[in-house]
PDB file of C-alpha atoms in Angstrom:
ATOM      1  CA  UNK A   1     -15.296  15.041  15.449  1.00  0.00           C
ATOM      2  CA  UNK A   2     -12.487  14.674  17.565  1.00  0.00           C
ATOM      3  CA  UNK A   3      -8.807  16.160  16.139  1.00  0.00           C
ATOM      4  CA  UNK A   4      -5.672  14.455  17.274  1.00  0.00           C
ATOM      5  CA  UNK A   5      -2.114  13.594  16.408  1.00  0.00           C
ATOM      6  CA  UNK A   6      -0.628  10.497  18.013  1.00  0.00           C
ATOM      7  CA  UNK A   7       1.008   0.781  11.670  1.00  0.00           C
ATOM      8  CA  UNK A   8       2.417  -2.199  10.489  1.00  0.00           C
ATOM      9  CA  UNK A   9       5.280  -3.691   8.646  1.00  0.00           C
ATOM     10  CA  UNK A  10       5.122  -6.277   5.959  1.00  0.00           C
ATOM     11  CA  UNK A  11       1.257  -6.365   5.508  1.00  0.00           C
ATOM     12  CA  UNK A  12       0.458  -8.473   2.515  1.00  0.00           C
ATOM     13  CA  UNK A  13      -2.666  -9.608   1.006  1.00  0.00           C
ATOM     14  CA  UNK A  14      -3.676 -12.120  -1.723  1.00  0.00           C
ATOM     15  CA  UNK A  15      -6.572 -12.679  -3.800  1.00  0.00           C
ATOM     16  CA  UNK A  16      -8.419 -16.042  -4.605  1.00  0.00           C
ATOM     17  CA  UNK A  17     -10.969 -16.274  -7.530  1.00  0.00           C
ATOM     18  CA  UNK A  18     -13.689 -18.927  -7.706  1.00  0.00           C
ATOM     19  CA  UNK A  19     -15.495 -20.342 -10.657  1.00  0.00           C
ATOM     20  CA  UNK A  20     -19.445 -20.826  -9.756  1.00  0.00           C
ATOM     21  CA  UNK A  21     -20.610 -24.408 -10.043  1.00  0.00           C
ATOM     22  CA  UNK A  22     -21.104 -25.978 -13.519  1.00  0.00           C
ATOM     23  CA  UNK A  23     -23.335 -28.546 -14.632  1.00  0.00           C
ATOM     24  CA  UNK A  24     -23.849 -30.619 -17.884  1.00  0.00           C
ATOM     25  CA  UNK A  25     -27.299 -31.440 -19.246  1.00  0.00           C
ATOM     26  CA  UNK A  26     -27.837 -34.663 -21.318  1.00  0.00           C
ATOM     27  CA  UNK A  27     -30.404 -34.433 -23.763  1.00  0.00           C
ATOM     28  CA  UNK A  28     -31.628 -37.971 -24.559  1.00  0.00           C
ATOM     29  CA  UNK A  29     -33.799 -38.800 -27.822  1.00  0.00           C
ATOM     30  CA  UNK A  30     -36.236 -41.444 -28.900  1.00  0.00           C
ATOM     31  CA  UNK A  31     -37.160 -42.368 -32.495  1.00  0.00           C
ATOM     32  CA  UNK A  32     -40.517 -43.931 -33.389  1.00  0.00           C
ATOM     33  CA  UNK A  33     -40.785 -45.621 -36.817  1.00  0.00           C
ATOM     34  CA  UNK A  34     -43.211 -43.917 -39.167  1.00  0.00           C
ATOM     35  CA  UNK A  35     -45.622 -45.939 -41.126  1.00  0.00           C
ATOM     36  CA  UNK A  36     -46.283 -45.616 -45.070  1.00  0.00           C
ATOM     37  CA  UNK A  37     -48.838 -43.141 -44.623  1.00  0.00           C
ATOM     38  CA  UNK A  38     -48.039 -39.570 -46.041  1.00  0.00           C
ATOM     39  CA  UNK A  39     -48.546 -37.618 -42.425  1.00  0.00           C
ATOM     40  CA  UNK A  40     -47.595 -34.037 -42.506  1.00  0.00           C
ATOM     41  CA  UNK A  41     -44.444 -33.630 -40.287  1.00  0.00           C
ATOM     42  CA  UNK A  42     -41.970 -30.886 -39.422  1.00  0.00           C
ATOM     43  CA  UNK A  43     -38.585 -30.829 -37.491  1.00  0.00           C
ATOM     44  CA  UNK A  44     -36.768 -27.884 -35.743  1.00  0.00           C
ATOM     45  CA  UNK A  45     -33.325 -28.409 -34.166  1.00  0.00           C
ATOM     46  CA  UNK A  46     -31.051 -26.378 -31.871  1.00  0.00           C
ATOM     47  CA  UNK A  47     -27.784 -27.070 -32.809  1.00  0.00           C
ATOM     48  CA  UNK A  48     -24.798 -26.306 -30.968  1.00  0.00           C
ATOM     49  CA  UNK A  49     -26.322 -25.708 -27.748  1.00  0.00           C
ATOM     50  CA  UNK A  50     -23.765 -24.391 -24.944  1.00  0.00           C
ATOM     51  CA  UNK A  51     -24.024 -24.491 -21.090  1.00  0.00           C
ATOM     52  CA  UNK A  52     -21.586 -22.036 -19.491  1.00  0.00           C
ATOM     53  CA  UNK A  53     -20.240 -21.795 -16.067  1.00  0.00           C
ATOM     54  CA  UNK A  54     -20.357 -18.197 -14.585  1.00  0.00           C
ATOM     55  CA  UNK A  55     -17.265 -16.768 -13.341  1.00  0.00           C
ATOM     56  CA  UNK A  56     -16.322 -14.710 -10.053  1.00  0.00           C
ATOM     57  CA  UNK A  57     -13.233 -12.782  -9.671  1.00  0.00           C
ATOM     58  CA  UNK A  58     -11.943 -10.918  -6.597  1.00  0.00           C
ATOM     59  CA  UNK A  59      -9.946  -7.862  -6.803  1.00  0.00           C
ATOM     60  CA  UNK A  60      -8.754  -6.118  -3.760  1.00  0.00           C
ATOM     61  CA  UNK A  61      -7.201  -2.265  -3.722  1.00  0.00           C
ATOM     62  CA  UNK A  62      -5.425  -0.700  -0.595  1.00  0.00           C
ATOM     63  CA  UNK A  63      -4.386   2.752  -0.212  1.00  0.00           C
ATOM     64  CA  UNK A  64      -3.187   4.663   2.428  1.00  0.00           C
ATOM     65  CA  UNK A  65      -5.682   7.788   2.951  1.00  0.00           C
ATOM     66  CA  UNK A  66      -4.581   9.363   5.986  1.00  0.00           C
ATOM     67  CA  UNK A  67      -1.730   9.711   8.248  1.00  0.00           C
ATOM     68  CA  UNK A  68      -0.220  11.450  11.354  1.00  0.00           C
ATOM     69  CA  UNK A  69       2.660  13.257   9.397  1.00  0.00           C
ATOM     70  CA  UNK A  70       4.129  13.489   6.241  1.00  0.00           C
ATOM     71  CA  UNK A  71       6.929  11.204   7.291  1.00  0.00           C
ATOM     72  CA  UNK A  72       4.720   8.468   7.918  1.00  0.00           C
ATOM     73  CA  UNK A  73       2.975   8.703   4.582  1.00  0.00           C
ATOM     74  CA  UNK A  74       6.729   8.762   2.692  1.00  0.00           C
ATOM     75  CA  UNK A  75       7.942   5.840   5.177  1.00  0.00           C
ATOM     76  CA  UNK A  76       4.836   3.732   3.808  1.00  0.00           C
ATOM     77  CA  UNK A  77       5.426   1.900   0.680  1.00  0.00           C
ATOM     78  CA  UNK A  78       2.691  -0.223  -1.571  1.00  0.00           C
ATOM     79  CA  UNK A  79       4.517  -2.808  -3.922  1.00  0.00           C
ATOM     80  CA  UNK A  80       4.149  -3.582  -6.637  1.00  0.00           C
ATOM     81  CA  UNK A  81       1.009  -1.900  -6.976  1.00  0.00           C
ATOM     82  CA  UNK A  82      -1.845  -1.113  -4.993  1.00  0.00           C
ATOM     83  CA  UNK A  83      -4.181  -3.977  -6.357  1.00  0.00           C
ATOM     84  CA  UNK A  84      -4.033  -7.582  -5.785  1.00  0.00           C
ATOM     85  CA  UNK A  85      -5.555  -9.611  -8.739  1.00  0.00           C
ATOM     86  CA  UNK A  86      -3.463 -12.514  -8.706  1.00  0.00           C
ATOM     87  CA  UNK A  87      -0.378 -11.458  -6.920  1.00  0.00           C
ATOM     88  CA  UNK A  88       0.462 -10.461  -3.698  1.00  0.00           C
ATOM     89  CA  UNK A  89       0.877  -6.752  -2.603  1.00  0.00           C
ATOM     90  CA  UNK A  90       3.249  -6.043   0.194  1.00  0.00           C
ATOM     91  CA  UNK A  91       2.692  -2.951   2.604  1.00  0.00           C
ATOM     92  CA  UNK A  92       5.485  -2.060   4.448  1.00  0.00           C
ATOM     93  CA  UNK A  93       5.657   0.678   7.035  1.00  0.00           C
ATOM     94  CA  UNK A  94       8.725   1.651   8.580  1.00  0.00           C
ATOM     95  CA  UNK A  95      10.362   3.596  11.125  1.00  0.00           C
ATOM     96  CA  UNK A  96       7.113   4.186  13.441  1.00  0.00           C
ATOM     97  CA  UNK A  97       7.418   6.298  16.197  1.00  0.00           C
ATOM     98  CA  UNK A  98       5.190   6.440  19.092  1.00  0.00           C
ATOM     99  CA  UNK A  99       2.577   8.843  18.266  1.00  0.00           C
ATOM    100  CA  UNK A 100       2.481   7.667  14.830  1.00  0.00           C
ATOM    101  CA  UNK A 101      -0.839   6.622  12.922  1.00  0.00           C
ATOM    102  CA  UNK A 102      -2.193   5.877   9.379  1.00  0.00           C
ATOM    103  CA  UNK A 103      -5.634   4.710   8.176  1.00  0.00           C
ATOM    104  CA  UNK A 104      -5.480   2.121   5.326  1.00  0.00           C
ATOM    105  CA  UNK A 105      -8.628   1.969   2.900  1.00  0.00           C
ATOM    106  CA  UNK A 106      -9.367  -1.428   1.616  1.00  0.00           C
ATOM    107  CA  UNK A 107     -11.727  -1.800  -1.184  1.00  0.00           C
ATOM    108  CA  UNK A 108     -12.878  -5.250  -2.397  1.00  0.00           C
ATOM    109  CA  UNK A 109     -14.785  -6.006  -5.450  1.00  0.00           C
ATOM    110  CA  UNK A 110     -16.242  -9.041  -6.857  1.00  0.00           C
ATOM    111  CA  UNK A 111     -16.515  -8.705 -10.732  1.00  0.00           C
ATOM    112  CA  UNK A 112     -19.056 -10.646 -13.147  1.00  0.00           C
ATOM    113  CA  UNK A 113     -21.111 -12.023 -10.309  1.00  0.00           C
ATOM    114  CA  UNK A 114     -21.728 -10.858  -6.862  1.00  0.00           C
ATOM    115  CA  UNK A 115     -20.342 -12.485  -4.153  1.00  0.00           C
ATOM    116  CA  UNK A 116     -19.896 -12.476  -0.208  1.00  0.00           C
ATOM    117  CA  UNK A 117     -16.239 -11.717   1.149  1.00  0.00           C
ATOM    118  CA  UNK A 118     -14.283 -13.280   4.269  1.00  0.00           C
ATOM    119  CA  UNK A 119     -11.095 -11.634   5.433  1.00  0.00           C
ATOM    120  CA  UNK A 120      -8.540 -13.951   7.146  1.00  0.00           C
ATOM    121  CA  UNK A 121      -5.340 -13.228   9.109  1.00  0.00           C
ATOM    122  CA  UNK A 122      -3.406 -16.136   8.199  1.00  0.00           C
ATOM    123  CA  UNK A 123      -1.940 -17.630  11.431  1.00  0.00           C
ATOM    124  CA  UNK A 124       1.089 -19.199  10.063  1.00  0.00           C
ATOM    125  CA  UNK A 125       2.321 -15.925   8.562  1.00  0.00           C
ATOM    126  CA  UNK A 126       1.825 -13.648  11.689  1.00  0.00           C
ATOM    127  CA  UNK A 127       4.797 -12.951  13.704  1.00  0.00           C
ATOM    128  CA  UNK A 128       6.389 -10.329  16.137  1.00  0.00           C
ATOM    129  CA  UNK A 129      10.091  -9.963  15.938  1.00  0.00           C
ATOM    130  CA  UNK A 130      12.283  -8.571  18.374  1.00  0.00           C
ATOM    131  CA  UNK A 131      14.440  -6.175  16.571  1.00  0.00           C
ATOM    132  CA  UNK A 132      17.163  -3.718  17.707  1.00  0.00           C
ATOM    133  CA  UNK A 133      17.851  -3.659  21.311  1.00  0.00           C
ATOM    134  CA  UNK A 134      19.248  -0.074  22.340  1.00  0.00           C
ATOM    135  CA  UNK A 135      20.446   0.286  25.652  1.00  0.00           C
ATOM    136  CA  UNK A 136      16.871   2.142  26.676  1.00  0.00           C
ATOM    137  CA  UNK A 137      15.006  -1.054  25.784  1.00  0.00           C
ATOM    138  CA  UNK A 138      14.447  -3.084  28.745  1.00  0.00           C
ATOM    139  CA  UNK A 139      12.632  -5.894  27.350  1.00  0.00           C
ATOM    140  CA  UNK A 140      15.021  -7.544  24.833  1.00  0.00           C
ATOM    141  CA  UNK A 141      13.516 -11.011  24.738  1.00  0.00           C
ATOM    142  CA  UNK A 142      11.595 -12.766  22.036  1.00  0.00           C
ATOM    143  CA  UNK A 143       8.759 -12.046  20.760  1.00  0.00           C
ATOM    144  CA  UNK A 144       8.909  -8.560  20.199  1.00  0.00           C
ATOM    145  CA  UNK A 145       6.524  -6.253  22.079  1.00  0.00           C
ATOM    146  CA  UNK A 146       5.003  -4.161  19.098  1.00  0.00           C
ATOM    147  CA  UNK A 147       2.213  -6.591  18.549  1.00  0.00           C
ATOM    148  CA  UNK A 148       1.164  -5.797  22.293  1.00  0.00           C
ATOM    149  CA  UNK A 149       1.621  -2.100  21.757  1.00  0.00           C
ATOM    150  CA  UNK A 150       0.366  -1.114  18.049  1.00  0.00           C
ATOM    151  CA  UNK A 151      -3.446  -0.647  17.977  1.00  0.00           C
ATOM    152  CA  UNK A 152      -5.429  -2.022  14.724  1.00  0.00           C
ATOM    153  CA  UNK A 153      -9.126  -1.361  14.554  1.00  0.00           C
ATOM    154  CA  UNK A 154     -11.763  -1.466  11.646  1.00  0.00           C
ATOM    155  CA  UNK A 155     -13.917   1.298  11.001  1.00  0.00           C
ATOM    156  CA  UNK A 156     -16.789   1.621   8.680  1.00  0.00           C
ATOM    157  CA  UNK A 157     -16.475   5.021   6.953  1.00  0.00           C
ATOM    158  CA  UNK A 158     -13.771   7.859   6.626  1.00  0.00           C
ATOM    159  CA  UNK A 159     -15.241  11.144   5.419  1.00  0.00           C
ATOM    160  CA  UNK A 160     -12.110  13.070   4.818  1.00  0.00           C
ATOM    161  CA  UNK A 161     -12.891  16.693   6.363  1.00  0.00           C
ATOM    162  CA  UNK A 162      -9.191  17.299   7.274  1.00  0.00           C
ATOM    163  CA  UNK A 163      -7.190  16.714   4.100  1.00  0.00           C
ATOM    164  CA  UNK A 164      -6.289  13.025   5.392  1.00  0.00           C
ATOM    165  CA  UNK A 165      -4.518  14.503   8.880  1.00  0.00           C
ATOM    166  CA  UNK A 166      -7.229  13.400  11.373  1.00  0.00           C
ATOM    167  CA  UNK A 167      -8.469  10.126  12.723  1.00  0.00           C
ATOM    168  CA  UNK A 168     -11.705  12.186  13.895  1.00  0.00           C
ATOM    169  CA  UNK A 169     -12.920  11.428  10.312  1.00  0.00           C
ATOM    170  CA  UNK A 170     -13.219   7.822  11.031  1.00  0.00           C
ATOM    171  CA  UNK A 171     -16.934   6.536  11.838  1.00  0.00           C
ATOM    172  CA  UNK A 172     -18.207   3.447  13.029  1.00  0.00           C
ATOM    173  CA  UNK A 173     -15.935   1.349  15.117  1.00  0.00           C
ATOM    174  CA  UNK A 174     -16.576  -2.269  13.756  1.00  0.00           C
ATOM    175  CA  UNK A 175     -17.251  -4.837  17.232  1.00  0.00           C
ATOM    176  CA  UNK A 176     -14.539  -7.196  15.692  1.00  0.00           C
ATOM    177  CA  UNK A 177     -12.082  -4.674  16.854  1.00  0.00           C
ATOM    178  CA  UNK A 178     -13.677  -3.231  19.823  1.00  0.00           C
ATOM    179  CA  UNK A 179     -12.963  -5.582  23.046  1.00  0.00           C
ATOM    180  CA  UNK A 180     -15.935  -4.085  24.676  1.00  0.00           C
ATOM    181  CA  UNK A 181     -18.431  -4.158  21.757  1.00  0.00           C
ATOM    182  CA  UNK A 182     -19.582  -0.412  22.323  1.00  0.00           C
ATOM    183  CA  UNK A 183     -20.306   0.424  18.842  1.00  0.00           C
ATOM    184  CA  UNK A 184     -18.384   3.686  19.072  1.00  0.00           C
ATOM    185  CA  UNK A 185     -19.745   6.285  16.561  1.00  0.00           C
ATOM    186  CA  UNK A 186     -16.829   7.918  15.826  1.00  0.00           C
ATOM    187  CA  UNK A 187     -12.870   7.875  16.577  1.00  0.00           C
ATOM    188  CA  UNK A 188     -12.273   8.887  20.178  1.00  0.00           C
ATOM    189  CA  UNK A 189      -8.419   9.003  21.675  1.00  0.00           C
ATOM    190  CA  UNK A 190      -7.228   6.095  23.795  1.00  0.00           C
ATOM    191  CA  UNK A 191      -5.003   5.661  26.342  1.00  0.00           C
ATOM    192  CA  UNK A 192      -1.970   3.458  26.572  1.00  0.00           C
ATOM    193  CA  UNK A 193      -4.158   0.334  26.962  1.00  0.00           C
ATOM    194  CA  UNK A 194      -6.148   1.272  23.966  1.00  0.00           C
ATOM    195  CA  UNK A 195      -9.404   2.492  26.193  1.00  0.00           C
ATOM    196  CA  UNK A 196     -11.181   5.689  25.346  1.00  0.00           C
ATOM    197  CA  UNK A 197     -13.716   8.164  27.337  1.00  0.00           C
ATOM    198  CA  UNK A 198     -16.784   6.170  26.091  1.00  0.00           C
ATOM    199  CA  UNK A 199     -15.531   2.752  27.378  1.00  0.00           C
ATOM    200  CA  UNK A 200     -14.583   1.435  23.664  1.00  0.00           C
ATOM    201  CA  UNK A 201     -11.679  -0.797  24.096  1.00  0.00           C
ATOM    202  CA  UNK A 202      -9.270  -0.710  20.887  1.00  0.00           C
ATOM    203  CA  UNK A 203      -7.619  -4.066  19.900  1.00  0.00           C
ATOM    204  CA  UNK A 204      -3.948  -4.524  19.680  1.00  0.00           C
ATOM    205  CA  UNK A 205      -2.325  -6.000  16.777  1.00  0.00           C
ATOM    206  CA  UNK A 206      -2.278  -9.384  18.461  1.00  0.00           C
ATOM    207  CA  UNK A 207      -6.033  -9.099  19.577  1.00  0.00           C
ATOM    208  CA  UNK A 208      -7.333  -8.328  16.298  1.00  0.00           C
ATOM    209  CA  UNK A 209      -5.083 -11.629  14.773  1.00  0.00           C
ATOM    210  CA  UNK A 210      -7.017 -13.475  17.228  1.00  0.00           C
ATOM    211  CA  UNK A 211     -10.283 -12.596  16.039  1.00  0.00           C
ATOM    212  CA  UNK A 212      -9.549 -12.570  12.131  1.00  0.00           C
ATOM    213  CA  UNK A 213      -7.493 -15.909  12.043  1.00  0.00           C
ATOM    214  CA  UNK A 214     -10.474 -17.841  11.827  1.00  0.00           C
ATOM    215  CA  UNK A 215     -12.061 -15.542   9.276  1.00  0.00           C
ATOM    216  CA  UNK A 216     -14.455 -12.814   9.554  1.00  0.00           C
ATOM    217  CA  UNK A 217     -17.297 -12.473   6.816  1.00  0.00           C
ATOM    218  CA  UNK A 218     -18.047  -8.776   5.596  1.00  0.00           C
ATOM    219  CA  UNK A 219     -21.331  -8.010   6.974  1.00  0.00           C
ATOM    220  CA  UNK A 220     -24.060  -5.075   6.271  1.00  0.00           C
ATOM    221  CA  UNK A 221     -25.311  -2.886   8.825  1.00  0.00           C
ATOM    222  CA  UNK A 222     -27.955  -5.189  10.066  1.00  0.00           C
ATOM    223  CA  UNK A 223     -25.368  -8.004  10.540  1.00  0.00           C
ATOM    224  CA  UNK A 224     -26.187 -10.042   7.388  1.00  0.00           C
ATOM    225  CA  UNK A 225     -23.587 -10.920   5.062  1.00  0.00           C
ATOM    226  CA  UNK A 226     -22.495  -8.243   2.745  1.00  0.00           C
ATOM    227  CA  UNK A 227     -23.488  -8.705  -0.924  1.00  0.00           C
ATOM    228  CA  UNK A 228     -20.365  -7.423  -2.764  1.00  0.00           C
ATOM    229  CA  UNK A 229     -20.049  -6.311  -6.523  1.00  0.00           C
ATOM    230  CA  UNK A 230     -18.197  -3.883  -8.234  1.00  0.00           C
ATOM    231  CA  UNK A 231     -18.292  -0.036  -8.503  1.00  0.00           C
ATOM    232  CA  UNK A 232     -21.056   1.296  -6.363  1.00  0.00           C
ATOM    233  CA  UNK A 233     -21.765  -2.102  -5.067  1.00  0.00           C
ATOM    234  CA  UNK A 234     -17.873  -2.745  -3.970  1.00  0.00           C
ATOM    235  CA  UNK A 235     -16.798  -2.688  -0.269  1.00  0.00           C
ATOM    236  CA  UNK A 236     -15.109  -0.376   1.488  1.00  0.00           C
ATOM    237  CA  UNK A 237     -13.440  -0.824   5.134  1.00  0.00           C
ATOM    238  CA  UNK A 238     -10.686   1.241   6.953  1.00  0.00           C
ATOM    239  CA  UNK A 239      -7.991   0.088   9.039  1.00  0.00           C
ATOM    240  CA  UNK A 240      -6.413   2.263  11.807  1.00  0.00           C
ATOM    241  CA  UNK A 241      -2.733   1.351  12.881  1.00  0.00           C
ATOM    242  CA  UNK A 242      -1.861   3.909  15.699  1.00  0.00           C
ATOM    243  CA  UNK A 243       0.951   3.535  18.462  1.00  0.00           C
ATOM    244  CA  UNK A 244       0.215   5.325  21.534  1.00  0.00           C
ATOM    245  CA  UNK A 245       2.440   8.159  22.580  1.00  0.00           C
ATOM    246  CA  UNK A 246       3.632   6.907  25.759  1.00  0.00           C
ATOM    247  CA  UNK A 247       4.180   3.307  24.588  1.00  0.00           C
ATOM    248  CA  UNK A 248       7.710   3.702  25.845  1.00  0.00           C
ATOM    249  CA  UNK A 249      11.001   1.843  24.615  1.00  0.00           C
ATOM    250  CA  UNK A 250      10.373  -1.687  24.387  1.00  0.00           C
ATOM    251  CA  UNK A 251       8.968  -1.666  21.025  1.00  0.00           C
ATOM    252  CA  UNK A 252      11.952  -0.107  19.465  1.00  0.00           C
ATOM    253  CA  UNK A 253      13.338  -1.949  16.290  1.00  0.00           C
ATOM    254  CA  UNK A 254      10.357  -4.718  17.047  1.00  0.00           C
ATOM    255  CA  UNK A 255       8.231  -5.928  14.071  1.00  0.00           C
ATOM    256  CA  UNK A 256       5.033  -7.295  13.181  1.00  0.00           C
ATOM    257  CA  UNK A 257       4.666  -9.307   9.968  1.00  0.00           C
ATOM    258  CA  UNK A 258       0.856 -10.177   8.754  1.00  0.00           C
ATOM    259  CA  UNK A 259      -0.956 -11.604   6.027  1.00  0.00           C
ATOM    260  CA  UNK A 260      -4.627 -10.670   5.006  1.00  0.00           C
ATOM    261  CA  UNK A 261      -6.236 -13.082   2.695  1.00  0.00           C
ATOM    262  CA  UNK A 262      -9.620 -12.186   1.159  1.00  0.00           C
ATOM    263  CA  UNK A 263     -11.801 -14.922  -0.024  1.00  0.00           C
ATOM    264  CA  UNK A 264     -15.063 -14.837  -2.051  1.00  0.00           C
ATOM    265  CA  UNK A 265     -18.003 -17.181  -2.560  1.00  0.00           C
ATOM    266  CA  UNK A 266     -21.025 -16.681  -4.992  1.00  0.00           C
ATOM    267  CA  UNK A 267     -24.247 -15.245  -3.293  1.00  0.00           C
ATOM    268  CA  UNK A 268     -26.812 -17.114  -5.567  1.00  0.00           C
ATOM    269  CA  UNK A 269     -27.752 -20.454  -3.978  1.00  0.00           C
ATOM    270  CA  UNK A 270     -25.503 -19.909  -1.153  1.00  0.00           C
ATOM    271  CA  UNK A 271     -27.718 -19.680   2.470  1.00  0.00           C
ATOM    272  CA  UNK A 272     -24.368 -20.109   4.466  1.00  0.00           C
ATOM    273  CA  UNK A 273     -21.543 -18.524   3.370  1.00  0.00           C
ATOM    274  CA  UNK A 274     -18.111 -20.102   3.700  1.00  0.00           C
ATOM    275  CA  UNK A 275     -20.161 -23.036   5.574  1.00  0.00           C
ATOM    276  CA  UNK A 276     -21.510 -20.372   8.224  1.00  0.00           C
ATOM    277  CA  UNK A 277     -18.145 -18.935   9.324  1.00  0.00           C
TER     278      UNK A 277
END
C-alpha cells in the first residue's frame, strides 16, 4: 500500500424512516338457517385478530477515522452527536491547508427489516462560498474555488494498518467518484488535477455533487442493489477528502457546504428500488 501526507466544511446529513405497506383484510361471514333436527355442531372463533404493518428505520453513523495530522483531527467537529436517527448531524472541518486530508467512515443501518439505501447530495443545499480575500489570492470573484480544488472520493474499505495516518489503507475506489472508471484497487497519490499514476481521475467536490445530486443506490460487488440490515448486515463506505499540496492561494478562506441525505426502502416486493434510480 502507498504511504502519504498530502475535507469539507459544513457537512450534514439526515435520516428518513419509512413504514412498510400495510393492508386490511375484511372477513365476510354468511349464516345459514338451521332446521329442527338435532345435528351435532361445533364452533371455534379467532377473536381480536390483528394485522400489523412492519417498520423500517434508517440510522446513519459517521466518524472521522483517519487524518493527515492531529490538527486536522482536532479541527473536525461532529455535532450534536455522530449518529443521525431523526435529527441532522453537522460535520465542520475548519482551517484546511494544502496537503490536508481526512477519511470519513459512513455506516448506514436499516433496523427491523432490511432495506435498500440511496445517498443524495441535496442540490439546493450545495454551495461554494468565496471567503476571506487576502492579498495573495488572485481570484476573489464568487463562487468560491474550494469545490473545484478539494478532491472527494468514495472507497469500499479502510483497513487501518497505520493507526489512522495513511490514505494508503483505503481500497476499492468507487466508480461514481472516478472520472475514468478504472476500478483502482487501492489509493494512489493524485496530481493537482486528481489524476493518479494508474490513470484514475479522482472527482472534485463539485464533480461528486453532480453525480450524487440525483441519488446513488448503494450496490454490492456485482453491481446489484445492496441489502442493508444491522450489525454485520449493515453497510460501510469511506469518503476521502483531500486538498492537493500545490493547490495555490485561490482557495484561501473559501467554504463548501453540502447535505448528504440517506433514504431507505424495503427490499421485500421491491424489484426496482427507488423507481429504478
